[in-house]
Amino acid sequence: LAAGVLVAAVALSAMLVRDLRRQPFAVLCIDINRFGDLNNANGQGFGDQILCIVTRRVQRMLREQDVIARTGGNEFVLVLERATKIAEKVMETLSAPIVLTSMTCSIAAAVGVAVAPAHGRRADEILSRARASMFAVKRTLIQVQAGHMGRRSP
């Protein structure tokens, strides 16, 4: 966990140096929805497999200069030189079913985005804005899901 935060901080710092030359970059915070439920119901080994698959899926979308770091149990930070529709691509990629030997499951992700220098000039500001954006998306997803509860299918 600490190593992931350190990697993200170093990457953010490197990108901030680039910002001095007016090259914007993006920070994405990703939270895997319902990961705790899946992990608790199926065991830690199952959860570890999900995290590995998520990591591989996201890495395939990144360029060599981009950075991914796991910063918490089900949270990741991406530091990207350019963020052309990457948030939508991440959410679409992670929504594809995951097939493991024992079962198939579906996951979804809340993705928050902050762009430097528009959302800050310090690493902590940019990361904070990206996390706030991620939590706003997560709250919206929860509200939408709660709105569908109790409704019957036509």
C-alpha positions as YAML, in Angstrom:
chain: A
units: angstrom
residues:
- id: 1
  name: LEU
  ca: [0.00, 0.00, 0.00]
- id: 2
  name: ALA
  ca: [2.67, 2.52, 0.96]
- id: 3
  name: ALA
  ca: [4.68, 1.60, -2.14]
- id: 4
  name: GLY
  ca: [1.68, 2.36, -4.37]
- id: 5
  name: VAL
  ca: [1.21, 5.76, -2.80]
- id: 6
  name: LEU
  ca: [4.94, 6.45, -3.21]
- id: 7
  name: VAL
  ca: [4.88, 5.44, -6.89]
- id: 8
  name: ALA
  ca: [1.89, 7.71, -7.51]
- id: 9
  name: ALA
  ca: [3.56, 10.60, -5.65]
- id: 10
  name: VAL
  ca: [6.81, 10.23, -7.61]
- id: 11
  name: ALA
  ca: [4.90, 10.06, -10.91]
- id: 12
  name: LEU
  ca: [2.85, 13.11, -9.98]
- id: 13
  name: SER
  ca: [5.99, 15.02, -9.06]
- id: 14
  name: ALA
  ca: [7.61, 14.11, -12.39]
- id: 15
  name: MET
  ca: [4.54, 15.26, -14.27]
- id: 16
  name: LEU
  ca: [4.50, 18.52, -12.30]
- id: 17
  name: VAL
  ca: [8.03, 19.23, -13.53]
- id: 18
  name: ARG
  ca: [6.70, 18.77, -17.06]
- id: 19
  name: ASP
  ca: [3.90, 21.19, -16.21]
- id: 20
  name: LEU
  ca: [6.53, 23.90, -15.82]
- id: 21
  name: ARG
  ca: [6.89, 23.53, -19.61]
- id: 22
  name: ARG
  ca: [3.08, 23.83, -20.01]
- id: 23
  name: GLN
  ca: [2.37, 20.20, -20.83]
- id: 24
  name: PRO
  ca: [-0.88, 19.22, -19.09]
- id: 25
  name: PHE
  ca: [-1.40, 15.74, -17.65]
- id: 26
  name: ALA
  ca: [-4.21, 13.86, -15.99]
- id: 27
  name: VAL
  ca: [-4.61, 11.90, -12.78]
- id: 28
  name: LEU
  ca: [-7.32, 9.27, -12.56]
- id: 29
  name: CYS
  ca: [-8.46, 7.66, -9.33]
- id: 30
  name: ILE
  ca: [-10.23, 4.34, -9.82]
- id: 31
  name: ASP
  ca: [-12.34, 2.52, -7.23]
- id: 32
  name: ILE
  ca: [-13.59, -1.00, -8.01]
- id: 33
  name: ASN
  ca: [-17.26, -1.08, -7.00]
- id: 34
  name: ARG
  ca: [-18.47, -3.99, -4.83]
- id: 35
  name: PHE
  ca: [-14.94, -5.37, -4.52]
- id: 36
  name: GLY
  ca: [-15.29, -5.86, -0.76]
- id: 37
  name: ASP
  ca: [-18.47, -7.89, -1.24]
- id: 38
  name: LEU
  ca: [-16.81, -10.13, -3.85]
- id: 39
  name: ASN
  ca: [-13.70, -10.54, -1.73]
- id: 40
  name: ASN
  ca: [-15.67, -11.37, 1.43]
- id: 41
  name: ALA
  ca: [-18.01, -13.80, -0.33]
- id: 42
  name: ASN
  ca: [-15.34, -15.67, -2.32]
- id: 43
  name: GLY
  ca: [-12.13, -15.30, -0.32]
- id: 44
  name: GLN
  ca: [-8.95, -13.28, -0.52]
- id: 45
  name: GLY
  ca: [-7.44, -15.44, -3.28]
- id: 46
  name: PHE
  ca: [-10.43, -14.68, -5.47]
- id: 47
  name: GLY
  ca: [-10.09, -10.97, -4.71]
- id: 48
  name: ASP
  ca: [-6.39, -11.08, -5.57]
- id: 49
  name: GLN
  ca: [-7.22, -12.63, -8.94]
- id: 50
  name: ILE
  ca: [-9.75, -9.86, -9.62]
- id: 51
  name: LEU
  ca: [-7.13, -7.20, -8.78]
- id: 52
  name: CYS
  ca: [-4.58, -8.83, -11.09]
- id: 53
  name: ILE
  ca: [-7.09, -8.93, -13.95]
- id: 54
  name: VAL
  ca: [-8.08, -5.30, -13.35]
- id: 55
  name: THR
  ca: [-4.42, -4.27, -13.37]
- id: 56
  name: ARG
  ca: [-3.70, -6.12, -16.62]
- id: 57
  name: ARG
  ca: [-6.77, -4.67, -18.32]
- id: 58
  name: VAL
  ca: [-5.82, -1.13, -17.39]
- id: 59
  name: GLN
  ca: [-2.12, -1.62, -18.24]
- id: 60
  name: ARG
  ca: [-3.06, -2.68, -21.77]
- id: 61
  name: MET
  ca: [-4.64, 0.74, -22.31]
- id: 62
  name: LEU
  ca: [-1.64, 2.72, -21.08]
- id: 63
  name: ARG
  ca: [1.37, 4.07, -22.89]
- id: 64
  name: GLU
  ca: [4.92, 3.45, -21.71]
- id: 65
  name: GLN
  ca: [5.19, 6.88, -20.06]
- id: 66
  name: ASP
  ca: [1.95, 6.43, -18.08]
- id: 67
  name: VAL
  ca: [1.94, 5.11, -14.51]
- id: 68
  name: ILE
  ca: [-0.48, 2.88, -12.62]
- id: 69
  name: ALA
  ca: [-0.25, 2.37, -8.87]
- id: 70
  name: ARG
  ca: [-2.50, 0.47, -6.48]
- id: 71
  name: THR
  ca: [-3.01, 2.83, -3.58]
- id: 72
  name: GLY
  ca: [-5.52, 0.90, -1.50]
- id: 73
  name: GLY
  ca: [-7.43, -2.35, -1.29]
- id: 74
  name: ASN
  ca: [-9.52, -1.63, -4.38]
- id: 75
  name: GLU
  ca: [-8.18, 1.76, -5.45]
- id: 76
  name: PHE
  ca: [-5.74, 2.63, -8.20]
- id: 77
  name: VAL
  ca: [-4.18, 5.87, -9.39]
- id: 78
  name: LEU
  ca: [-3.19, 6.50, -12.99]
- id: 79
  name: VAL
  ca: [-0.89, 9.35, -13.99]
- id: 80
  name: LEU
  ca: [-1.25, 9.99, -17.71]
- id: 81
  name: GLU
  ca: [0.51, 12.31, -20.08]
- id: 82
  name: ARG
  ca: [-2.71, 12.65, -22.05]
- id: 83
  name: ALA
  ca: [-6.19, 11.62, -21.00]
- id: 84
  name: THR
  ca: [-8.21, 11.46, -24.18]
- id: 85
  name: LYS
  ca: [-11.40, 9.72, -23.11]
- id: 86
  name: ILE
  ca: [-9.40, 7.30, -20.97]
- id: 87
  name: ALA
  ca: [-11.87, 7.46, -18.06]
- id: 88
  name: GLU
  ca: [-14.66, 6.16, -20.29]
- id: 89
  name: LYS
  ca: [-12.34, 3.48, -21.71]
- id: 90
  name: VAL
  ca: [-11.34, 2.36, -18.20]
- id: 91
  name: MET
  ca: [-14.97, 2.05, -17.10]
- id: 92
  name: GLU
  ca: [-15.91, 0.18, -20.30]
- id: 93
  name: THR
  ca: [-12.90, -2.17, -20.06]
- id: 94
  name: LEU
  ca: [-13.52, -3.00, -16.42]
- id: 95
  name: SER
  ca: [-17.23, -3.65, -16.96]
- id: 96
  name: ALA
  ca: [-16.48, -6.69, -19.17]
- id: 97
  name: PRO
  ca: [-17.22, -9.94, -17.30]
- id: 98
  name: ILE
  ca: [-14.31, -11.60, -15.53]
- id: 99
  name: VAL
  ca: [-14.11, -15.34, -16.04]
- id: 100
  name: LEU
  ca: [-12.24, -17.32, -13.41]
- id: 101
  name: THR
  ca: [-12.04, -21.09, -13.11]
- id: 102
  name: SER
  ca: [-14.76, -21.16, -10.47]
- id: 103
  name: MET
  ca: [-17.16, -18.49, -11.75]
- id: 104
  name: THR
  ca: [-17.85, -15.45, -13.89]
- id: 105
  name: CYS
  ca: [-18.43, -12.11, -12.22]
- id: 106
  name: SER
  ca: [-19.05, -8.56, -13.29]
- id: 107
  name: ILE
  ca: [-17.46, -5.50, -11.77]
- id: 108
  name: ALA
  ca: [-17.69, -1.80, -12.40]
- id: 109
  name: ALA
  ca: [-15.50, 1.13, -11.48]
- id: 110
  name: ALA
  ca: [-15.93, 4.70, -10.36]
- id: 111
  name: VAL
  ca: [-13.32, 6.85, -12.10]
- id: 112
  name: GLY
  ca: [-12.44, 10.38, -11.03]
- id: 113
  name: VAL
  ca: [-10.29, 12.69, -13.13]
- id: 114
  name: ALA
  ca: [-8.20, 15.78, -12.41]
- id: 115
  name: VAL
  ca: [-6.10, 17.60, -14.97]
- id: 116
  name: ALA
  ca: [-3.02, 19.68, -14.18]
- id: 117
  name: PRO
  ca: [-2.57, 22.57, -14.16]
- id: 118
  name: ALA
  ca: [-6.33, 23.33, -14.31]
- id: 119
  name: HIS
  ca: [-7.08, 21.45, -11.07]
- id: 120
  name: GLY
  ca: [-3.92, 22.25, -9.16]
- id: 121
  name: ARG
  ca: [-0.20, 22.79, -9.31]
- id: 122
  name: ARG
  ca: [0.85, 20.57, -6.41]
- id: 123
  name: ALA
  ca: [0.70, 16.79, -6.34]
- id: 124
  name: ASP
  ca: [-1.51, 16.72, -3.24]
- id: 125
  name: GLU
  ca: [-4.00, 19.18, -4.81]
- id: 126
  name: ILE
  ca: [-4.32, 17.20, -8.02]
- id: 127
  name: LEU
  ca: [-4.63, 13.85, -6.27]
- id: 128
  name: SER
  ca: [-7.20, 15.30, -3.87]
- id: 129
  name: ARG
  ca: [-9.29, 16.66, -6.77]
- id: 130
  name: ALA
  ca: [-9.14, 13.32, -8.60]
- id: 131
  name: ARG
  ca: [-10.22, 11.45, -5.44]
- id: 132
  name: ALA
  ca: [-13.06, 13.91, -4.80]
- id: 133
  name: SER
  ca: [-14.20, 13.40, -8.39]
- id: 134
  name: MET
  ca: [-14.07, 9.61, -7.94]
- id: 135
  name: PHE
  ca: [-16.17, 9.77, -4.78]
- id: 136
  name: ALA
  ca: [-18.71, 12.02, -6.52]
- id: 137
  name: VAL
  ca: [-19.03, 9.42, -9.30]
- id: 138
  name: LYS
  ca: [-19.34, 6.65, -6.71]
- id: 139
  name: ARG
  ca: [-22.12, 8.53, -4.87]
- id: 140
  name: THR
  ca: [-23.97, 9.03, -8.16]
- id: 141
  name: LEU
  ca: [-23.69, 5.32, -9.00]
- id: 142
  name: ILE
  ca: [-25.02, 4.37, -5.57]
- id: 143
  name: GLN
  ca: [-27.95, 6.79, -5.94]
- id: 144
  name: VAL
  ca: [-28.78, 5.40, -9.39]
- id: 145
  name: GLN
  ca: [-28.64, 1.82, -8.12]
- id: 146
  name: ALA
  ca: [-30.80, 2.70, -5.11]
- id: 147
  name: GLY
  ca: [-33.31, 4.31, -7.47]
- id: 148
  name: HIS
  ca: [-33.72, 1.00, -9.31]
- id: 149
  name: MET
  ca: [-34.31, -1.04, -6.18]
- id: 150
  name: GLY
  ca: [-37.88, -2.15, -5.69]
- id: 151
  name: ARG
  ca: [-38.83, -1.62, -9.33]
- id: 152
  name: ARG
  ca: [-40.32, -4.47, -11.27]
- id: 153
  name: SER
  ca: [-39.13, -5.37, -14.73]
- id: 154
  name: PRO
  ca: [-41.71, -4.63, -17.43]
...
